Amino acid sequence: MQPPPTPALRLFEPVRLGRYDLPHRIIMAPLTRSRAGQPGNVPTALNACYYAQRTSAALIVSEATQVSMQGQGYAWTPGIHSREQVDGWRLVTQAVHQAGGLIFNQLWHVGRISHPALQPDQMLPVAPSAIRPKGEAFIENEDGEPELVPFVTPRALQIEEMPYLVRQYSRGARNALASGFDGVEVHGANGYLLEQFIASGTNRRDDLYGGTIANRARLLMHVVEAVSEVWGPDRVGVRLSPLSTFNDIRDDDPESTFGHIAERLSDFRLAYLHVVNPAAEAIEHGTKPDPRAMRMVDLIRECYRGTLMLAGGFDRDTAEAWLERGKADLIAFGRKFLANPDLPERFRLGAPLNADDPATYYGGGAKGYTDYPTLAQERGEQPWPCVDERWR
Ligand SMILES: Cc1cc2nc3c(=O)[nH]c(=O)nc-3n(C[C@H](O)[C@H](O)[C@H](O)COP(=O)(O)O)c2cc1C
């Protein structure tokens, strides 16, 4: 049987991404799943299976991956700082490449979004300033179960430690290269370390890393520079989340802050800039976006001279409409990719989507991870793979 023709959608137009030619514009967004092997937060064969199932994405951005023990903020997330983790990630990249996919590693340091229970020697998490975030950390308790515990007041980093932070990212970048990834995405979004420096609400420093926008963006720029030296800028992306308040983040003047950062990042000639869409909720619920959110989307498009990826709240039709209106070049899908390993195929056919199950987002085994069916499996044309009882 002939496959049905690809619809004439912008989503299915090829696009250049830094060093790579992508067959379409549907990206898998980074998704933390807290299923790394223990002890040691090491990627496993089950993780490799999950990613290999999703290689119809034009690009997979891996789950956030801590660049150091200090950079960890949630139980069971994978790292990229030990030899075992590099070997574990190699399983993942080989499986993805065998299935014809492309995968970038998202490099992560959580800063204050952590807890002594997750830190080496139970030390305090680090941050630009000693300001405690509202909310709770996701840790493993003494019974090996997940537990939410209140955040603590972090320790403010000393200026002498800044080169060490940058070195954590360059080591992560080198390890990602050794693991066989195709590139890296610097996680500058969602209220983690780099955004804690960027945002005026979490950065009260009066040294070279605080105060002016250029100073607050300095660590991000140093990290992007260091990582680009390892990979070449055309295999490096950066993720930002302007206007988001996730993880208790706040900036006094986001338009100036993110306008400046988008301009400065343009100079690197990166593979892409990835923005968590500030209008995500409105898109998802079909309501009118806040004008502030739309101004931010337009500002970034104007200030960033390069390939722009947007994520957040999209379905096939809204993604298509936003591409059509020139708001972005690529669209990343999170929860829809989590629940639909063959998302591009479903979009191509206009087929119904599996619903995602939030109860199995974080932790556990194959259930809610590798057992979401593809259309081909539902039709009985493919074996139902990767639900090995030992992995449950
Ligand atoms: C379970 C889950 C885990 C996530 N983990 C990450 C992550 O590791 N890194 C990141 O930058 N964003 C993460 N996000 C945010 C997603 O990448 C994406 O921006 C968000 O889900 C909105 O897109 P969607 O509406 O298509 O799901 C996560 C979201 C979910 C639902």
Short mmCIF file of C-alpha atoms and ligand atoms in Angstrom, two decimals:
data_model
loop_
_atom_site.label_atom_id
_atom_site.label_comp_id
_atom_site.label_asym_id
_atom_site.label_seq_id
_atom_site.Cartn_x
_atom_site.Cartn_y
_atom_site.Cartn_z
CA MET A 1 0.00 0.00 0.00
CA GLN A 2 1.29 3.48 -0.89
CA PRO A 3 1.70 5.75 2.12
CA PRO A 4 -0.71 8.67 1.98
CA PRO A 5 0.89 11.82 0.58
CA THR A 6 2.45 14.27 3.00
CA PRO A 7 0.09 17.20 3.45
CA ALA A 8 1.31 20.54 2.13
CA LEU A 9 1.97 21.89 5.58
CA ARG A 10 4.79 24.15 6.69
CA LEU A 11 5.33 21.62 9.49
CA PHE A 12 6.48 19.12 6.87
CA GLU A 13 8.85 21.42 5.02
CA PRO A 14 12.55 20.59 5.39
CA VAL A 15 14.69 23.05 7.27
CA ARG A 16 18.38 23.62 7.96
CA LEU A 17 19.39 23.46 11.62
CA GLY A 18 23.02 24.51 12.06
CA ARG A 19 25.05 21.64 10.66
CA TYR A 20 22.03 19.43 9.96
CA ASP A 21 19.27 19.15 7.37
CA LEU A 22 15.98 18.27 9.02
CA PRO A 23 13.23 16.54 7.03
CA HIS A 24 10.46 18.45 8.81
CA ARG A 25 9.90 20.89 11.68
CA ILE A 26 8.43 18.72 14.43
CA ILE A 27 10.85 18.54 17.37
CA MET A 28 10.66 16.50 20.55
CA ALA A 29 10.96 18.91 23.49
CA PRO A 30 13.18 18.05 26.47
CA LEU A 31 11.26 15.94 29.00
CA THR A 32 12.54 14.91 32.42
CA ARG A 33 11.31 11.39 33.19
CA SER A 34 13.39 10.53 36.30
CA ARG A 35 14.12 6.99 35.20
CA ALA A 36 17.92 6.90 35.17
CA GLY A 37 19.55 3.71 36.48
CA GLN A 38 20.57 3.62 40.15
CA PRO A 39 22.96 4.07 41.74
CA GLY A 40 24.76 6.76 39.79
CA ASN A 41 21.96 8.31 37.63
CA VAL A 42 23.11 6.30 34.62
CA PRO A 43 21.02 6.00 31.41
CA THR A 44 19.84 2.44 30.75
CA ALA A 45 18.60 0.19 27.94
CA LEU A 46 15.04 1.20 28.86
CA ASN A 47 15.91 4.86 28.36
CA ALA A 48 17.51 3.96 25.01
CA CYS A 49 14.30 2.21 23.96
CA TYR A 50 12.17 5.26 24.88
CA TYR A 51 14.29 7.59 22.78
CA ALA A 52 14.62 5.13 19.88
CA GLN A 53 10.81 4.93 19.73
CA ARG A 54 10.66 8.71 19.15
CA THR A 55 13.19 9.06 16.32
CA SER A 56 10.57 10.26 13.87
CA ALA A 57 11.08 13.65 15.51
CA ALA A 58 13.22 15.82 13.25
CA LEU A 59 15.35 16.35 16.37
CA ILE A 60 15.11 14.92 19.87
CA VAL A 61 16.22 17.20 22.67
CA SER A 62 17.07 14.88 25.56
CA GLU A 63 15.70 15.28 29.04
CA ALA A 64 17.64 17.79 31.13
CA THR A 65 20.93 16.21 32.21
CA GLN A 66 22.94 17.47 35.17
CA VAL A 67 26.48 18.51 34.31
CA SER A 68 27.69 17.82 37.87
CA MET A 69 26.50 16.37 41.18
CA GLN A 70 25.99 19.97 42.33
CA GLY A 71 23.76 20.52 39.30
CA GLN A 72 21.19 17.87 40.28
CA GLY A 73 17.78 18.94 41.57
CA TYR A 74 15.44 15.96 41.28
CA ALA A 75 15.66 12.28 42.14
CA TRP A 76 16.76 9.84 39.43
CA THR A 77 17.60 12.34 36.68
CA PRO A 78 20.55 11.35 34.48
CA GLY A 79 23.93 13.06 34.62
CA ILE A 80 26.74 13.56 32.15
CA HIS A 81 29.68 13.85 34.54
CA SER A 82 30.76 10.23 35.19
CA ARG A 83 32.27 7.56 32.96
CA GLU A 84 29.30 5.26 33.65
CA GLN A 85 26.89 7.98 32.50
CA VAL A 86 28.85 8.50 29.28
CA ASP A 87 28.64 4.75 28.63
CA GLY A 88 24.93 4.80 29.45
CA TRP A 89 24.24 7.68 27.08
CA ARG A 90 26.14 5.81 24.37
CA LEU A 91 23.40 3.14 24.52
CA VAL A 92 20.87 5.90 23.91
CA THR A 93 22.67 7.65 21.06
CA GLN A 94 23.45 4.36 19.31
CA ALA A 95 19.82 3.26 19.49
CA VAL A 96 18.65 6.65 18.20
CA HIS A 97 21.16 6.65 15.34
CA GLN A 98 20.33 3.08 14.38
CA ALA A 99 16.72 4.16 14.05
CA GLY A 100 17.79 7.14 11.90
CA GLY A 101 17.28 9.87 14.50
CA LEU A 102 19.14 12.96 15.66
CA ILE A 103 19.57 13.78 19.36
CA PHE A 104 20.95 16.75 21.31
CA ASN A 105 21.73 16.59 25.01
CA GLN A 106 20.20 19.26 27.25
CA LEU A 107 22.92 20.47 29.65
CA TRP A 108 21.53 21.38 33.07
CA HIS A 109 22.52 22.89 36.38
CA VAL A 110 19.55 23.49 38.68
CA GLY A 111 21.20 26.00 41.04
CA ARG A 112 18.88 26.62 44.01
CA ILE A 113 16.13 24.23 42.73
CA SER A 114 17.64 21.38 44.71
CA HIS A 115 18.01 20.10 48.25
CA PRO A 116 20.87 18.89 50.47
CA ALA A 117 19.47 15.35 50.06
CA LEU A 118 20.46 15.54 46.38
CA GLN A 119 23.77 17.37 46.84
CA PRO A 120 27.24 15.87 47.36
CA ASP A 121 27.91 15.50 51.10
CA GLN A 122 24.45 16.95 51.81
CA MET A 123 25.77 20.44 51.12
CA LEU A 124 23.55 23.43 50.44
CA PRO A 125 22.49 24.03 46.84
CA VAL A 126 24.18 27.01 45.18
CA ALA A 127 22.65 30.13 43.62
CA PRO A 128 23.58 33.67 42.57
CA SER A 129 22.13 34.96 45.86
CA ALA A 130 20.96 33.33 49.09
CA ILE A 131 17.24 33.57 48.29
CA ARG A 132 15.04 30.61 49.08
CA PRO A 133 12.60 29.61 46.34
CA LYS A 134 8.97 28.99 47.15
CA GLY A 135 7.97 25.37 46.59
CA GLU A 136 9.28 21.87 47.13
CA ALA A 137 12.11 19.67 45.93
CA PHE A 138 11.50 16.15 44.52
CA ILE A 139 13.84 13.82 46.42
CA GLU A 140 14.18 10.12 47.20
CA ASN A 141 13.40 9.41 50.87
CA GLU A 142 15.03 6.80 53.09
CA ASP A 143 12.60 4.13 51.87
CA GLY A 144 13.63 4.78 48.27
CA GLU A 145 10.29 6.48 47.55
CA PRO A 146 9.75 9.88 45.94
CA GLU A 147 8.98 12.69 48.38
CA LEU A 148 8.41 16.44 48.16
CA VAL A 149 10.30 18.50 50.76
CA PRO A 150 10.47 22.31 51.13
CA PHE A 151 13.32 24.08 49.37
CA VAL A 152 16.12 25.46 51.57
CA THR A 153 17.95 28.79 51.40
CA PRO A 154 20.83 28.22 48.98
CA ARG A 155 24.42 29.35 49.41
CA ALA A 156 25.41 32.37 47.30
CA LEU A 157 28.23 31.49 44.91
CA GLN A 158 31.54 33.27 45.40
CA ILE A 159 33.00 35.01 42.39
CA GLU A 160 36.02 32.67 42.54
CA GLU A 161 33.65 29.77 41.79
CA MET A 162 32.39 31.14 38.48
CA PRO A 163 35.10 29.58 36.27
CA TYR A 164 34.38 26.25 38.00
CA LEU A 165 30.72 26.52 36.98
CA VAL A 166 31.68 27.14 33.37
CA ARG A 167 34.01 24.14 33.55
CA GLN A 168 31.12 21.95 34.70
CA TYR A 169 29.31 22.82 31.46
CA SER A 170 32.36 22.32 29.25
CA ARG A 171 33.00 18.92 30.83
CA GLY A 172 29.33 18.05 30.21
CA ALA A 173 29.72 19.21 26.60
CA ARG A 174 32.86 17.09 26.09
CA ASN A 175 31.16 14.09 27.68
CA ALA A 176 28.12 14.59 25.43
CA LEU A 177 30.47 14.49 22.44
CA ALA A 178 32.09 11.30 23.76
CA SER A 179 28.60 9.82 24.29
CA GLY A 180 27.76 10.18 20.60
CA PHE A 181 25.19 12.98 20.77
CA ASP A 182 24.69 15.18 17.70
CA GLY A 183 24.77 18.44 19.64
CA VAL A 184 23.85 20.08 22.92
CA GLU A 185 21.18 22.46 24.17
CA VAL A 186 22.15 24.79 27.02
CA HIS A 187 19.25 24.86 29.50
CA GLY A 188 18.84 28.57 30.21
CA ALA A 189 15.11 28.25 30.96
CA ASN A 190 12.58 27.33 33.67
CA GLY A 191 14.19 29.04 36.66
CA TYR A 192 17.36 26.93 36.89
CA LEU A 193 20.89 28.22 37.53
CA LEU A 194 21.41 30.23 34.34
CA GLU A 195 18.02 31.91 34.59
CA GLN A 196 18.58 32.54 38.32
CA PHE A 197 21.54 34.68 37.22
CA ILE A 198 19.56 36.34 34.39
CA ALA A 199 16.49 37.31 36.44
CA SER A 200 16.68 40.35 38.72
CA GLY A 201 14.43 38.69 41.34
CA THR A 202 16.98 35.93 42.07
CA ASN A 203 20.19 37.85 41.42
CA ARG A 204 21.10 40.49 44.01
CA ARG A 205 24.83 40.39 43.31
CA ASP A 206 26.89 43.54 43.11
CA ASP A 207 29.86 42.03 41.29
CA LEU A 208 30.51 41.31 37.59
CA TYR A 209 27.64 38.77 37.57
CA GLY A 210 24.88 41.00 38.94
CA GLY A 211 23.26 44.38 38.48
CA THR A 212 23.25 45.32 34.79
CA ILE A 213 21.63 43.06 32.19
CA ALA A 214 25.04 42.42 30.63
CA ASN A 215 26.35 41.28 34.01
CA ARG A 216 23.35 39.05 34.71
CA ALA A 217 23.70 37.45 31.28
CA ARG A 218 27.47 36.98 31.69
CA LEU A 219 27.37 33.40 33.00
CA LEU A 220 25.04 32.29 30.17
CA MET A 221 27.35 33.89 27.60
CA HIS A 222 30.45 32.26 29.14
CA VAL A 223 28.72 28.89 29.13
CA VAL A 224 27.55 29.24 25.52
CA GLU A 225 31.06 30.25 24.51
CA ALA A 226 32.67 27.32 26.33
CA VAL A 227 30.21 24.78 24.98
CA SER A 228 30.55 26.20 21.45
CA GLU A 229 34.30 25.69 21.66
CA VAL A 230 33.67 21.98 22.18
CA TRP A 231 30.92 21.48 19.59
CA GLY A 232 31.16 24.38 17.16
CA PRO A 233 28.26 26.85 17.53
CA ASP A 234 26.33 25.19 14.70
CA ARG A 235 25.68 22.17 16.95
CA VAL A 236 24.63 24.20 19.98
CA GLY A 237 21.15 25.42 20.92
CA VAL A 238 20.02 27.53 23.88
CA ARG A 239 16.67 27.32 25.67
CA LEU A 240 15.04 30.34 27.35
CA SER A 241 11.65 30.89 28.99
CA PRO A 242 10.88 34.62 29.08
CA LEU A 243 7.96 35.71 31.32
CA SER A 244 7.71 32.27 32.90
CA THR A 245 7.40 32.27 36.70
CA PHE A 246 8.12 28.55 37.01
CA ASN A 247 10.44 27.81 39.96
CA ASP A 248 9.64 31.17 41.55
CA ILE A 249 11.52 33.26 38.99
CA ARG A 250 10.82 36.94 38.30
CA ASP A 251 12.47 39.69 36.32
CA ASP A 252 11.76 43.42 36.69
CA ASP A 253 12.16 44.26 33.01
CA PRO A 254 11.86 41.12 30.88
CA GLU A 255 11.67 42.96 27.55
CA SER A 256 15.04 44.64 28.08
CA THR A 257 16.55 41.49 29.56
CA PHE A 258 15.47 39.04 26.85
CA GLY A 259 15.90 41.55 24.01
CA HIS A 260 19.52 41.96 25.08
CA ILE A 261 20.09 38.20 25.45
CA ALA A 262 18.51 37.39 22.07
CA GLU A 263 20.74 40.01 20.40
CA ARG A 264 23.87 38.74 22.10
CA LEU A 265 23.09 35.09 21.31
CA SER A 266 22.65 35.98 17.62
CA ASP A 267 26.36 36.80 17.44
CA PHE A 268 27.29 33.18 18.19
CA ARG A 269 25.57 31.85 15.03
CA LEU A 270 24.11 28.94 16.99
CA ALA A 271 22.13 26.03 15.57
CA TYR A 272 18.99 27.49 17.16
CA LEU A 273 17.35 29.44 19.94
CA HIS A 274 14.59 27.50 21.70
CA VAL A 275 11.96 29.56 23.50
CA VAL A 276 9.26 28.27 25.81
CA ASN A 277 6.37 30.23 24.40
CA PRO A 278 5.08 32.81 26.87
CA ALA A 279 1.69 32.49 25.16
CA ALA A 280 1.57 28.70 25.71
CA GLU A 281 -1.47 28.62 27.97
CA ALA A 282 -3.55 30.77 25.66
CA ILE A 283 -2.61 28.60 22.67
CA GLU A 284 -3.49 25.43 24.54
CA HIS A 285 -6.85 26.70 25.73
CA GLY A 286 -7.74 28.63 22.59
CA THR A 287 -7.97 31.94 24.43
CA LYS A 288 -6.57 35.31 23.45
CA PRO A 289 -2.91 35.60 24.45
CA ASP A 290 -1.82 38.33 26.83
CA PRO A 291 -0.46 41.19 24.68
CA ARG A 292 2.70 41.16 26.82
CA ALA A 293 3.33 37.54 25.79
CA MET A 294 2.85 38.33 22.10
CA ARG A 295 5.13 41.36 22.38
CA MET A 296 7.80 39.09 23.85
CA VAL A 297 7.42 36.54 21.03
CA ASP A 298 7.78 39.30 18.44
CA LEU A 299 10.66 40.95 20.26
CA ILE A 300 12.65 37.72 20.31
CA ARG A 301 11.92 37.07 16.65
CA GLU A 302 13.17 40.57 15.86
CA CYS A 303 16.27 40.51 18.07
CA TYR A 304 17.39 36.94 17.33
CA ARG A 305 18.86 36.61 13.85
CA GLY A 306 18.80 32.84 13.42
CA THR A 307 16.67 29.70 13.59
CA LEU A 308 13.96 29.98 16.22
CA MET A 309 12.17 27.05 17.88
CA LEU A 310 9.05 27.57 19.97
CA ALA A 311 7.51 25.12 22.45
CA GLY A 312 4.46 25.11 24.65
CA GLY A 313 0.80 24.28 24.23
CA PHE A 314 0.88 23.56 20.49
CA ASP A 315 -1.18 21.05 18.56
CA ARG A 316 -0.90 20.38 14.85
CA ASP A 317 -3.12 23.27 13.77
CA THR A 318 -1.77 25.93 16.10
CA ALA A 319 1.81 24.89 15.25
CA GLU A 320 1.01 25.18 11.57
CA ALA A 321 -0.62 28.58 12.05
CA TRP A 322 2.36 29.94 14.00
CA LEU A 323 4.83 28.68 11.39
CA GLU A 324 2.65 30.13 8.66
CA ARG A 325 2.63 33.52 10.39
CA GLY A 326 6.44 33.41 10.56
CA LYS A 327 6.53 33.41 14.37
CA ALA A 328 9.01 30.50 14.45
CA ASP A 329 10.95 28.10 12.21
CA LEU A 330 10.44 24.92 14.26
CA ILE A 331 7.92 23.75 16.84
CA ALA A 332 8.79 21.49 19.77
CA PHE A 333 6.14 19.26 21.36
CA GLY A 334 6.47 17.99 24.93
CA ARG A 335 3.50 16.10 26.34
CA LYS A 336 2.26 15.08 22.89
CA PHE A 337 5.59 13.41 22.08
CA LEU A 338 5.69 11.82 25.49
CA ALA A 339 2.41 10.02 24.73
CA ASN A 340 2.78 9.59 20.96
CA PRO A 341 6.07 8.08 19.83
CA ASP A 342 4.95 8.48 16.20
CA LEU A 343 3.69 12.06 16.55
CA PRO A 344 4.78 13.26 13.06
CA GLU A 345 2.98 10.29 11.47
CA ARG A 346 -0.18 11.08 13.43
CA PHE A 347 0.03 14.74 12.38
CA ARG A 348 0.59 13.68 8.77
CA LEU A 349 -2.55 11.55 8.80
CA GLY A 350 -4.59 13.81 11.06
CA ALA A 351 -4.96 10.73 13.32
CA PRO A 352 -6.16 10.90 16.93
CA LEU A 353 -3.53 11.21 19.65
CA ASN A 354 -2.92 9.12 22.76
CA ALA A 355 -3.55 11.13 25.93
CA ASP A 356 -0.57 11.60 28.26
CA ASP A 357 -0.74 10.26 31.81
CA PRO A 358 0.72 12.75 34.34
CA ALA A 359 0.83 10.04 37.05
CA THR A 360 3.67 8.31 35.18
CA TYR A 361 5.66 11.40 34.13
CA TYR A 362 8.38 10.98 36.76
CA GLY A 363 9.96 7.78 38.08
CA GLY A 364 8.92 4.17 37.63
CA GLY A 365 9.63 1.87 34.71
CA ALA A 366 8.18 1.01 31.32
CA LYS A 367 4.60 1.86 32.28
CA GLY A 368 3.70 5.28 30.92
CA TYR A 369 7.16 5.43 29.32
CA THR A 370 7.77 2.92 26.54
CA ASP A 371 4.26 1.44 26.32
CA TYR A 372 2.43 4.27 24.52
CA PRO A 373 1.39 2.62 21.24
CA THR A 374 2.14 3.75 17.71
CA LEU A 375 -0.51 3.64 15.00
CA ALA A 376 1.40 0.80 13.33
CA GLN A 377 1.21 -1.23 16.53
CA GLU A 378 -2.49 -0.55 16.87
CA ARG A 379 -2.95 -1.81 13.31
CA GLY A 380 -0.95 -4.92 14.20
CA GLU A 381 1.79 -4.09 11.70
CA GLN A 382 4.55 -3.77 14.29
CA PRO A 383 5.31 -5.77 17.40
CA TRP A 384 4.45 -4.04 20.66
CA PRO A 385 8.01 -3.36 21.76
CA CYS A 386 10.00 -2.55 24.82
CA VAL A 387 7.66 -3.58 27.59
CA ASP A 388 10.04 -5.93 29.30
CA GLU A 389 8.66 -7.07 32.66
CA ARG A 390 12.07 -6.61 34.29
CA TRP A 391 11.82 -2.89 33.54
CA ARG A 392 8.51 -2.31 35.26
C1 LIG B 1 7.07 15.64 32.19
C2 LIG B 1 7.73 16.90 31.72
C3 LIG B 1 9.10 17.03 31.86
C4 LIG B 1 9.76 18.18 31.38
N1 LIG B 1 11.13 18.25 31.47
C5 LIG B 1 11.78 19.31 30.91
C6 LIG B 1 13.20 19.32 30.86
O1 LIG B 1 13.88 18.38 31.26
N2 LIG B 1 13.79 20.40 30.29
C7 LIG B 1 13.08 21.47 29.81
O2 LIG B 1 13.67 22.43 29.33
N3 LIG B 1 11.73 21.45 29.82
C8 LIG B 1 11.06 20.39 30.33
N4 LIG B 1 9.69 20.35 30.29
C9 LIG B 1 8.97 21.38 29.52
C10 LIG B 1 8.72 20.89 28.10
O3 LIG B 1 9.93 20.80 27.37
C11 LIG B 1 7.76 21.79 27.32
O4 LIG B 1 8.29 23.09 27.25
C12 LIG B 1 6.39 21.83 27.99
O5 LIG B 1 5.90 20.52 28.22
C13 LIG B 1 5.37 22.58 27.13
O6 LIG B 1 5.22 21.94 25.90
P1 LIG B 1 3.92 21.04 25.56
O7 LIG B 1 2.73 21.93 25.77
O8 LIG B 1 4.12 20.64 24.12
O9 LIG B 1 3.93 19.88 26.51
C14 LIG B 1 9.02 19.23 30.78
C15 LIG B 1 7.62 19.10 30.68
C16 LIG B 1 6.98 17.95 31.13
C17 LIG B 1 5.50 17.82 30.94
#
